[in-house]
Short mmCIF file of C-alpha atoms and ligand atoms in Angstrom, two decimals:
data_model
loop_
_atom_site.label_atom_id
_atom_site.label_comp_id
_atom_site.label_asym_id
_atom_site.label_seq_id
_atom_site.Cartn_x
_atom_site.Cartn_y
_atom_site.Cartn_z
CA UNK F 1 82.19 148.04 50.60
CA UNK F 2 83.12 144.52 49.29
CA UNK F 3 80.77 143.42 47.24
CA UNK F 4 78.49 140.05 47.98
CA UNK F 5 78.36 137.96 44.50
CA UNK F 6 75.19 135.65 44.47
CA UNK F 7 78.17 133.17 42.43
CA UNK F 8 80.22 131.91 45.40
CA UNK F 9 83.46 131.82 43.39
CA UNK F 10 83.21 135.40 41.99
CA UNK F 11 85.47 138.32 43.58
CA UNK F 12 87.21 141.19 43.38
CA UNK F 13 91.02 141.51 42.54
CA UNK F 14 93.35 144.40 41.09
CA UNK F 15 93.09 142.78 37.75
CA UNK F 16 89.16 142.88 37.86
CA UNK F 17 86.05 140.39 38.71
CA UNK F 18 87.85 137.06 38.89
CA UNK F 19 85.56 133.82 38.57
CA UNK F 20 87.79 131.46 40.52
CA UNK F 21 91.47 131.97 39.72
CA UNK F 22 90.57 133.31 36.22
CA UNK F 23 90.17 136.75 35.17
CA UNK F 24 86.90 138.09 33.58
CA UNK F 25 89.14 140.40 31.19
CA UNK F 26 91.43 137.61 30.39
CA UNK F 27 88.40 135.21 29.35
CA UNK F 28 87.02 137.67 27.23
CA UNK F 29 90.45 138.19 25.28
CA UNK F 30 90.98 135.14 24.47
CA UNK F 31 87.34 133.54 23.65
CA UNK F 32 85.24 137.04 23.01
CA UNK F 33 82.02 137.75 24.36
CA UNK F 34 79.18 137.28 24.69
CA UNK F 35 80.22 133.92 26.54
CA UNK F 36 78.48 131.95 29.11
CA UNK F 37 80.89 131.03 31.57
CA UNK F 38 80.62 128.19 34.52
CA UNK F 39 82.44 127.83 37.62
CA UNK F 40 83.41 124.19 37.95
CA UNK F 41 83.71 124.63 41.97
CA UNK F 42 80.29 126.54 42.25
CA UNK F 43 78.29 123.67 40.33
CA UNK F 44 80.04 120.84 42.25
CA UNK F 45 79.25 122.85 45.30
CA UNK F 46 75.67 123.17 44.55
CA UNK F 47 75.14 119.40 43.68
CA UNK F 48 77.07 118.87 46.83
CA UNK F 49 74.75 120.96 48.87
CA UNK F 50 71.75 118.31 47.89
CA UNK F 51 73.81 115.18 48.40
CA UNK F 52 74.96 116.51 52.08
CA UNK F 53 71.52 117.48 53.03
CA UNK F 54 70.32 113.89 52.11
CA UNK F 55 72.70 112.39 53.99
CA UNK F 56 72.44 108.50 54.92
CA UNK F 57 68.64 108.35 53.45
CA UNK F 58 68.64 106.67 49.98
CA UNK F 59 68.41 109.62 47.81
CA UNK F 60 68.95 110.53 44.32
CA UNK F 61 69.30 114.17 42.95
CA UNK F 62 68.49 114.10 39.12
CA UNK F 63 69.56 117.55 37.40
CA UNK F 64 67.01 118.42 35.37
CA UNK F 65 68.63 119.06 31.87
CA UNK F 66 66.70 121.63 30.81
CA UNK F 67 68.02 124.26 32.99
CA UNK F 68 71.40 123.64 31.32
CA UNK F 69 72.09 120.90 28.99
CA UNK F 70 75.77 121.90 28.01
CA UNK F 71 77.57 118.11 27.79
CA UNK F 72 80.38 119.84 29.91
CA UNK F 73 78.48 120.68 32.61
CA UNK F 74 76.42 117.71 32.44
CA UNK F 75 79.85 115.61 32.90
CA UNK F 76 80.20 117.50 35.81
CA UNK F 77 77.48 116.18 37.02
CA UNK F 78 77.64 112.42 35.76
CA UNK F 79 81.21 111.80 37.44
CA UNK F 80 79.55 113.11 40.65
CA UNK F 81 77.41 110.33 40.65
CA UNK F 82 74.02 112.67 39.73
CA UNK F 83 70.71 111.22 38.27
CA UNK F 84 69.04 113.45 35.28
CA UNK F 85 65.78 114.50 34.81
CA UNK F 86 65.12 114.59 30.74
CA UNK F 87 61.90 116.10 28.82
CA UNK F 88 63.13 115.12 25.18
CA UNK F 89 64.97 112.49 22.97
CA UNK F 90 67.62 115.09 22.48
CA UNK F 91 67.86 115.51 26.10
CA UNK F 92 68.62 111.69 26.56
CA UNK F 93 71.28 111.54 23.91
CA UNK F 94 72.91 114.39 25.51
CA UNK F 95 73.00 112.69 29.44
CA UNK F 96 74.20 109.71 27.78
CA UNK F 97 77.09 111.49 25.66
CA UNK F 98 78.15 113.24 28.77
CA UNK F 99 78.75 109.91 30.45
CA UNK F 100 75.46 109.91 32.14
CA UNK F 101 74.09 106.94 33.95
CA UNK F 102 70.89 105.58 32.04
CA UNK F 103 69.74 104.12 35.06
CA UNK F 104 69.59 107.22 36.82
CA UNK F 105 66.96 109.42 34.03
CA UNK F 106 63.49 110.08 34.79
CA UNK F 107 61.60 111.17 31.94
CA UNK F 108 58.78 113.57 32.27
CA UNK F 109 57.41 115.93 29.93
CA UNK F 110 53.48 115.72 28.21
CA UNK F 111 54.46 114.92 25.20
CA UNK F 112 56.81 112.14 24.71
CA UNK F 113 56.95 110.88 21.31
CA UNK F 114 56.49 107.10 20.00
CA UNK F 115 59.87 107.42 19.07
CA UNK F 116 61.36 109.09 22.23
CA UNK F 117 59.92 105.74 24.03
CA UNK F 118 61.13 103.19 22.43
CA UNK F 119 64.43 104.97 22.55
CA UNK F 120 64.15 105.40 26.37
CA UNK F 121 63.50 101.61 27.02
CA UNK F 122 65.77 100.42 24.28
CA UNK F 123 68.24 102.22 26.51
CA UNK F 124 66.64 101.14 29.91
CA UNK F 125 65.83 104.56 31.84
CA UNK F 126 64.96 104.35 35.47
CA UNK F 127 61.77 105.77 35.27
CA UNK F 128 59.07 107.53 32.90
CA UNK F 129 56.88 110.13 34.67
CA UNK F 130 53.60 109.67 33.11
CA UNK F 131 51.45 112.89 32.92
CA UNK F 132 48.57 111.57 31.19
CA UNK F 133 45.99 108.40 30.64
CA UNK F 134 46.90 108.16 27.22
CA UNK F 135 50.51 108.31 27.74
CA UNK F 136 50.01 105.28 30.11
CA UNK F 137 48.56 103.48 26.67
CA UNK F 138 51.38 104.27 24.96
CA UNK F 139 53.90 103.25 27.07
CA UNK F 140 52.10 100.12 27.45
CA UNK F 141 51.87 99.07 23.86
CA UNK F 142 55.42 99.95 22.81
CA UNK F 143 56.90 98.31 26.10
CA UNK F 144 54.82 95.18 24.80
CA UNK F 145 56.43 95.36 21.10
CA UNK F 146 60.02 95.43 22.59
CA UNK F 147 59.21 92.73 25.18
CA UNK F 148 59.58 94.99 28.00
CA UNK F 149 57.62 96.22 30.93
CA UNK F 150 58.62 100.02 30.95
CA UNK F 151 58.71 101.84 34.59
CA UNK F 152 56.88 104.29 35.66
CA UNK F 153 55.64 107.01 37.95
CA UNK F 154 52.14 108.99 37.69
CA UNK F 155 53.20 112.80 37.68
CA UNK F 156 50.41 114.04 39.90
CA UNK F 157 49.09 117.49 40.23
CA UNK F 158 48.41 118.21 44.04
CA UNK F 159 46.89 121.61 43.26
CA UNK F 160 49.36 123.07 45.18
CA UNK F 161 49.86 126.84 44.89
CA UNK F 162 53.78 127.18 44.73
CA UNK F 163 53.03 131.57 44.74
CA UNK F 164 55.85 131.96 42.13
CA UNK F 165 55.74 133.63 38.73
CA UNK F 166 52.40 132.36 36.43
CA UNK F 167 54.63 130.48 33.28
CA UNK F 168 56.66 128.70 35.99
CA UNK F 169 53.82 127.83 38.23
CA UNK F 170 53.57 124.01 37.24
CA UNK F 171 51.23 122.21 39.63
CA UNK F 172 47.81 124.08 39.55
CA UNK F 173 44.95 122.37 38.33
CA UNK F 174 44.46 124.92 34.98
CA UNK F 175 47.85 124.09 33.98
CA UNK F 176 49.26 120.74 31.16
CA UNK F 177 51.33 119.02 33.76
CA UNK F 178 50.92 116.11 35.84
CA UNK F 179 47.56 113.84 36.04
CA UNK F 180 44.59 115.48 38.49
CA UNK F 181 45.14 114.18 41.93
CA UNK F 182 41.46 112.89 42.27
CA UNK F 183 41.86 110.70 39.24
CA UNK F 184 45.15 109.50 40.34
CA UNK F 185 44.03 106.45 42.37
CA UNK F 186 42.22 105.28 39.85
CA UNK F 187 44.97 105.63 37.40
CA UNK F 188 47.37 103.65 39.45
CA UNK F 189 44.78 101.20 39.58
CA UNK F 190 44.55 100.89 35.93
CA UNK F 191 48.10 101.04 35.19
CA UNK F 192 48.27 98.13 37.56
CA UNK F 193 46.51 95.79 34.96
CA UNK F 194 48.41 97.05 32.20
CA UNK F 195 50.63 93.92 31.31
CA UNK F 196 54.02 95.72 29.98
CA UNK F 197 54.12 98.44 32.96
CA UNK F 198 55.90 97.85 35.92
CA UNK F 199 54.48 100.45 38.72
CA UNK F 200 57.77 101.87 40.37
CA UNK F 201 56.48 105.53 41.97
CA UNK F 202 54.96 108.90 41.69
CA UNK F 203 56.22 112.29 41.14
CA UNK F 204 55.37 115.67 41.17
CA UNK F 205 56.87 119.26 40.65
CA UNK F 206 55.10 122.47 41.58
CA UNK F 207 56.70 125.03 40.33
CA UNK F 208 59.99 126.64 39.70
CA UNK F 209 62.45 129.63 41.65
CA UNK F 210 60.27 128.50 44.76
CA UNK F 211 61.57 131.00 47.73
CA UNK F 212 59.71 129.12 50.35
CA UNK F 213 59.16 125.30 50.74
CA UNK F 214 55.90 125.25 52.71
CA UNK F 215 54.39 124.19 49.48
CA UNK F 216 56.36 121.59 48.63
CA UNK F 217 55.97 120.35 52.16
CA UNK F 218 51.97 120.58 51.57
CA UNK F 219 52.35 118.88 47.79
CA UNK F 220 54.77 116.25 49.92
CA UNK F 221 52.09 115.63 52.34
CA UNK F 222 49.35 115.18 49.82
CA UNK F 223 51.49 112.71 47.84
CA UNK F 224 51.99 110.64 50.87
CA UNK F 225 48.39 110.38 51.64
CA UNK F 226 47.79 108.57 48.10
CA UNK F 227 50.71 106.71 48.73
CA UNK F 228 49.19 104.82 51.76
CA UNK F 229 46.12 104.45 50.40
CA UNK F 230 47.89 102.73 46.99
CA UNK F 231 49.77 100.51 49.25
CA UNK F 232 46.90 99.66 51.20
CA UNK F 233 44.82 98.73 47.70
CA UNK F 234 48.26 96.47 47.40
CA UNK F 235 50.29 98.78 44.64
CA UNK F 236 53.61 99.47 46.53
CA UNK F 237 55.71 102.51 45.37
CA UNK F 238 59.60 102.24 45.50
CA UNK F 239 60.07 105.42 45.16
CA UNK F 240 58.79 109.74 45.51
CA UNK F 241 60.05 111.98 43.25
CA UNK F 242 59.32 115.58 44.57
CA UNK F 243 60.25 117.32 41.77
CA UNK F 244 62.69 120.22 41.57
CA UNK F 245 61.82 123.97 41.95
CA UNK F 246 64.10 125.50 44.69
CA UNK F 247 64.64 129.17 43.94
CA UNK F 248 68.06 131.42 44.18
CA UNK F 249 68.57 134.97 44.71
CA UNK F 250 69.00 136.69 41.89
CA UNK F 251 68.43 140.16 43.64
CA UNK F 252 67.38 140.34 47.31
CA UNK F 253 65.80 136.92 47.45
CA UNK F 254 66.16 134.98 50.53
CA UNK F 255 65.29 131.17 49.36
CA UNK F 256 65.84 128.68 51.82
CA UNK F 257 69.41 126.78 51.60
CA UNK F 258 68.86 123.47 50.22
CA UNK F 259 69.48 121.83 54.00
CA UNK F 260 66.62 124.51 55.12
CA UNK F 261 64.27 123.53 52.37
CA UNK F 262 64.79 119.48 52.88
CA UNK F 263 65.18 119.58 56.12
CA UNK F 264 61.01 119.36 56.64
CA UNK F 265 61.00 117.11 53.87
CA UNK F 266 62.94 114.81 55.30
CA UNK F 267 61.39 114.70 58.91
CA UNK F 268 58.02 113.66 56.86
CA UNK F 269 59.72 111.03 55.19
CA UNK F 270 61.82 109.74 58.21
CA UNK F 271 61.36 106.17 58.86
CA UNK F 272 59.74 105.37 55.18
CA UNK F 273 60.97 102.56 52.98
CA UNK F 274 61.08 104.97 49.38
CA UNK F 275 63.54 106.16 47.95
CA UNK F 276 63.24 110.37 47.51
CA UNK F 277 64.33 112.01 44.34
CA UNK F 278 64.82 115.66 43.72
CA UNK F 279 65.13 116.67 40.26
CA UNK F 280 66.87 120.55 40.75
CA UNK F 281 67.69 122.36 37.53
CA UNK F 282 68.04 126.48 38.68
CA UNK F 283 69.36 125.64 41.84
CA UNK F 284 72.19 123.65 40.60
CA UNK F 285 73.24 125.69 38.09
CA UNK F 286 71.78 129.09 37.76
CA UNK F 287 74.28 130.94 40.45
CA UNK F 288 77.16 129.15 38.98
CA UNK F 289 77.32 131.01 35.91
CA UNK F 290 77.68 134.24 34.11
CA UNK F 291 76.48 135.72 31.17
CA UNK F 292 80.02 138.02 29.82
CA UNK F 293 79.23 140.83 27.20
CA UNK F 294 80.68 143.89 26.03
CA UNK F 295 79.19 147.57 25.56
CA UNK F 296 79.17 148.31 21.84
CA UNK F 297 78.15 151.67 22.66
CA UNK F 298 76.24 153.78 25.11
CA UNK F 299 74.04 156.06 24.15
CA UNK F 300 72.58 158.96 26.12
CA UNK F 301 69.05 159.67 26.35
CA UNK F 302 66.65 162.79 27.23
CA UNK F 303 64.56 160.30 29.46
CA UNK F 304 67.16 157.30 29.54
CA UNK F 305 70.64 156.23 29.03
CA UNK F 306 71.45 153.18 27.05
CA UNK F 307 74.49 150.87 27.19
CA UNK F 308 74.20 148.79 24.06
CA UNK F 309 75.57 145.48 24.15
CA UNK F 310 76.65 142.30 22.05
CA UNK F 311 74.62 139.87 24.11
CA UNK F 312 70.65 140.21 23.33
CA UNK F 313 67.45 138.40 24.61
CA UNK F 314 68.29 135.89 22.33
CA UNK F 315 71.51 135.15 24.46
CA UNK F 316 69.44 135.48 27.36
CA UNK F 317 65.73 135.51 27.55
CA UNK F 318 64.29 135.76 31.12
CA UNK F 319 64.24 139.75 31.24
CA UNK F 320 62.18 139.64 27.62
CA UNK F 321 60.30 136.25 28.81
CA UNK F 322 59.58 136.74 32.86
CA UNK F 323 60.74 140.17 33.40
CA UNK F 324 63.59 138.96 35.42
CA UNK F 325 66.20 140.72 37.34
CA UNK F 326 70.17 139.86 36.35
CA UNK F 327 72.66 141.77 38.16
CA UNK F 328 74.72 143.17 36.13
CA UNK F 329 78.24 143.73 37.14
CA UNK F 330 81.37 145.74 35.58
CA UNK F 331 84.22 143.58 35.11
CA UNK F 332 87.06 146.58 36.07
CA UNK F 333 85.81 149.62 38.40
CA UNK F 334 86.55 153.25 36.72
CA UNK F 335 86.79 156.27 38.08
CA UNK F 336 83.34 158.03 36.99
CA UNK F 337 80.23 159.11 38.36
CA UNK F 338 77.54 156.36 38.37
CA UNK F 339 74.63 156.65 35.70
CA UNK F 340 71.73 154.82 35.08
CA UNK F 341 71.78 152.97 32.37
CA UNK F 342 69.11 149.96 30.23
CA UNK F 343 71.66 147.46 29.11
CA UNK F 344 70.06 146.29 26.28
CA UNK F 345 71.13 144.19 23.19
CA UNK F 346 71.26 145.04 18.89
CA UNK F 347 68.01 143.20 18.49
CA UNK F 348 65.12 144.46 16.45
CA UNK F 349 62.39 144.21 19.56
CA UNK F 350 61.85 146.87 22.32
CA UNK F 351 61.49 143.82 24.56
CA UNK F 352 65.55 143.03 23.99
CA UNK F 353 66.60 144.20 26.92
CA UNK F 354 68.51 142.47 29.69
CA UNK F 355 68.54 144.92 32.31
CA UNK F 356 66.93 148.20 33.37
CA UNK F 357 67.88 151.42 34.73
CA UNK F 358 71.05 149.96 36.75
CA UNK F 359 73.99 152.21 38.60
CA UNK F 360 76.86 151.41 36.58
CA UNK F 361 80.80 153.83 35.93
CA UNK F 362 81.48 152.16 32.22
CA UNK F 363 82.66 153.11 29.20
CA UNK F 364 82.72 152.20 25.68
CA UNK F 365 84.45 148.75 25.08
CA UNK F 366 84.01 148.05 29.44
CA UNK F 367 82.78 144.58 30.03
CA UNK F 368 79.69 143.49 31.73
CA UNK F 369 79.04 140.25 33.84
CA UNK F 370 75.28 139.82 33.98
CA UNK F 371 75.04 137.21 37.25
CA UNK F 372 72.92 134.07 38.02
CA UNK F 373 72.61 133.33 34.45
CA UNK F 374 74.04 129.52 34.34
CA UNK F 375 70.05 128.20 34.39
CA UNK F 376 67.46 128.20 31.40
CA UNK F 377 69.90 130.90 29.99
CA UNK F 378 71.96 129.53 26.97
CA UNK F 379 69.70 126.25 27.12
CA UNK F 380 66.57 128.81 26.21
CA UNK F 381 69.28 131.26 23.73
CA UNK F 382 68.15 131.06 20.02
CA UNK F 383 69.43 132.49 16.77
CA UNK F 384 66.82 135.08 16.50
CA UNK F 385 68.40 138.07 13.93
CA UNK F 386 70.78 135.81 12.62
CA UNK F 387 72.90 135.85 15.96
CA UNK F 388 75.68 132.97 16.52
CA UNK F 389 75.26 131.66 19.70
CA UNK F 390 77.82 132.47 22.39
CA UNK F 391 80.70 130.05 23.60
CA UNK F 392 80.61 128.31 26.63
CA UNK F 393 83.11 127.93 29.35
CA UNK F 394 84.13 126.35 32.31
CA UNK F 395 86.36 127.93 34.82
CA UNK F 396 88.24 125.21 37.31
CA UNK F 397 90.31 126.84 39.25
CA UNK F 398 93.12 128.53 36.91
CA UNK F 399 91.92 126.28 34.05
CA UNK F 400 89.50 127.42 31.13
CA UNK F 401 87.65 125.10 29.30
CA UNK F 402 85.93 125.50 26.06
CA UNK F 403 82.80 123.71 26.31
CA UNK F 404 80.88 124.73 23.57
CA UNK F 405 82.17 126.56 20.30
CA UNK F 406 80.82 129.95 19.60
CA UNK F 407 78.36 129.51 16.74
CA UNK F 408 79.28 129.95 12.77
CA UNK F 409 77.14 132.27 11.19
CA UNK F 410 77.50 129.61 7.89
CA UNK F 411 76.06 127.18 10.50
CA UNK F 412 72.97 129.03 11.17
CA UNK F 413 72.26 128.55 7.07
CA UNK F 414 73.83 124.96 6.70
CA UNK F 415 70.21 123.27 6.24
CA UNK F 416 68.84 125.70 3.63
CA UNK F 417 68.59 126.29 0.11
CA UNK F 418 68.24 129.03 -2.30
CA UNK F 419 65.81 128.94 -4.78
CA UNK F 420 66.94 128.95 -8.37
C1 LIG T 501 61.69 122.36 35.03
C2 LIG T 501 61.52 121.14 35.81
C3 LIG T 501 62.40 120.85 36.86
C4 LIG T 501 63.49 121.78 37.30
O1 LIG T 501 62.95 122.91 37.91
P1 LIG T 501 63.90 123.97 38.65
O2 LIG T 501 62.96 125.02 39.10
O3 LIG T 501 64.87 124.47 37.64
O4 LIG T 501 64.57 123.29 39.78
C5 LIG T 501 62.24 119.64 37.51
N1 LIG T 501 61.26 118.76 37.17
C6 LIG T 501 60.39 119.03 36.17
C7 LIG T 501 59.35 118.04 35.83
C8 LIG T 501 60.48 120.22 35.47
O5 LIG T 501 59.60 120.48 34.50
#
């Protein structure tokens, strides 16, 4: 049976899983594990994807950074001509290090800073996605100091439910994002007589690993609704930002392809004068990467079998966080019967565990690829226990590139002092 890799560019040769012309075993050698490693092809493929879908209609597909914020990847991106969705300062000094467009970043995010403002219009971002009244305020009085009129969108909250997992479900009315949809006209309306605002468009995300864009659709036709009755009150929008949210398979998902899931979009938009944005994070990147680790040990049980390896939740934190399901892969195929195994990692929680009760023929030392782990995987990894965190890689095509040096353990103690 050949198996069928969520990550395009990952197969099976003699010498092992191969991500592109690269093998697994050879990566590991040379740069240890655990490493996060990226398929240059499968990203650019996945951005691609978007931009093809779009077609003719002026578009523009911002990644949003948080799903993966590595500068190499990011540069992958940039040169592809790829907008960025930011929720932080640091976010914005990374887009702009990897050669990012400043033009091209929306900003959303509830909780912008004074500081993260005036640094977003000193730079002269497209677009701030306001998610609050008082946000509006702000914007307003620090646009004023700099002599500026700073643009913006209203982030509204359609009330849409996106039927996904409860922390990613973003556009219900009980959750922080976005402004209430009834108050929204009203809103515009006062933004409108704000002197150092300059009304641009509205935006909205519903959710996240969405496997079926009917909601969107609903949230899209909602949106459009207020849109016509803003124009009509005489505040034109330039432009709709829908957000990002598109799910992948991780298991036995079927999500829509990205032409599938614009496709009705688009038809409700055709023959309008805005300009759609998308701002995908997981969909961009999360089947273009791996998570690589090695067992330590395994460790039979009476009820269960562990294989213990070097990656932990900190490395990777959707099982601990959400539960979620990570195939996990051997790198070489051995002759031995298949046992069910927990892979989980040296950390000091019962919760560290990155997947359960899986079918694997390993041994001691094998390696492991645990799959569709390129979004909100090393961007969410921390240094809980102590733990460096792991190197990052891009694969393109027979080249490896380093993209991010595996942690010091003397830099995870740089800022402190001892006592004396
Ligand atoms: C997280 C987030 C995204 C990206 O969501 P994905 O599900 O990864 O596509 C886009 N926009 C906003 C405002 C977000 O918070």
């Amino acid at each position: 049976m050949t198996e069928a890799f969520p990550l395009p560019t990952l197969h099976r040769s003699p010498s092992g899983l191969m991500l592109e012309d690269l093998a697994l075993a050879d990566i590991a050698a040379q740069f240890g594990t655990p490493t996060y490693v990226y398929s240059r092809a499968a990203l650019t493929a996945a951005f691609e994807s978007y931009r093809h879908a779009l077609g003719a209609r002026p578009a523009l597909v911002c990644c949003a950074v948080k799903a993966n914020s590595n500068l190499g990847v990011l540069s992958i991106f940039a040169r592809l001509g790829a907008g960025f969705d930011i929720v932080s300062g640091g976010e914005l000094a990374r887009v702009l290090a990897a050669g990012g467009d400043a033009g091209r970043i929306v900003f959303s995010g509830v909780g912008k800073t004074r500081a993260e403002i005036r640094q977003a219009l000193i730079v002269g971002i497209r677009c701030f996605n306001v998610e609050s009244a008082a946000e509006l305020d702000r914007l307003n009085e620090i646009a004023g100091q700099l002599g500026q009129r700073a643009p913006i969108a209203l982030r509204v909250n359609p009330d849409v439910d996106p039927k996904t997992h409860p922390y990613i479900s973003t556009g219900l009315k009980n959750n922080k994002f976005g402004v209430a949809f009834a108050d929204a006209f009203a809103l515009y309306q006062r933004a409108a007589t704000l002197p150092h605002l300059s009304i641009r468009g509205i935006a909205c995300h519903i959710g996240s690993q969405l496997l079926d864009g009917a909601p969107v659709v609903e949230a899209a036709t909602l949106v459009l609704r207020l849109v016509d009755q803003l124009a009509a009150a005489g505040i034109r929008l330039d432009h709709i930002d829908l957000g990002g949210g598109l799910g992948i398979r991780y298991r036995d998902e079927t999500p829509p392809t990205v032409a599938d899931y614009l496709a009705p979009l688009l038809q409700l938009f055709e023959g309008r004068h805005e300009e759609l944005c998308f701002e995908p994070g997981r969909s961009l990147t999360g089947n273009a990467g791996l998570l690589l680790t090695r067992i330590e040990y395994l460790k039979p049980g009476a009820e269960k079998n562990f294989a213990i390896v070097d990656a932990a939740m900190n490395d990777l934190a959707r099982p601990a966080l959400y539960d979620a399901w990570h195939d996990a892969v051997a790198v070489t195929t051995r002759d031995l019967q298949l046992q069910k195994y927990d892979i989980v990692g040296p950390i000091c929680e019962s919760g560290d565990f990155l997947a359960r009760a899986r079918e694997l023929a390993v041994a001691e030392g094998d390696l492991l690829a645990l799959l569709s782990a390129g979004a909100y995987g090393m961007s969410m990894s921390s240094n809980y226990n102590t733990r460096p965190r792991a190197a990052e890689l891009i694969v393109d095509g027979a080249a490896v590139h380093l993209v991010r040096q595996r942690e010091t353990i003397e830099s995870l103690f740089a800022l402190e002092q001892v006592l004396n």
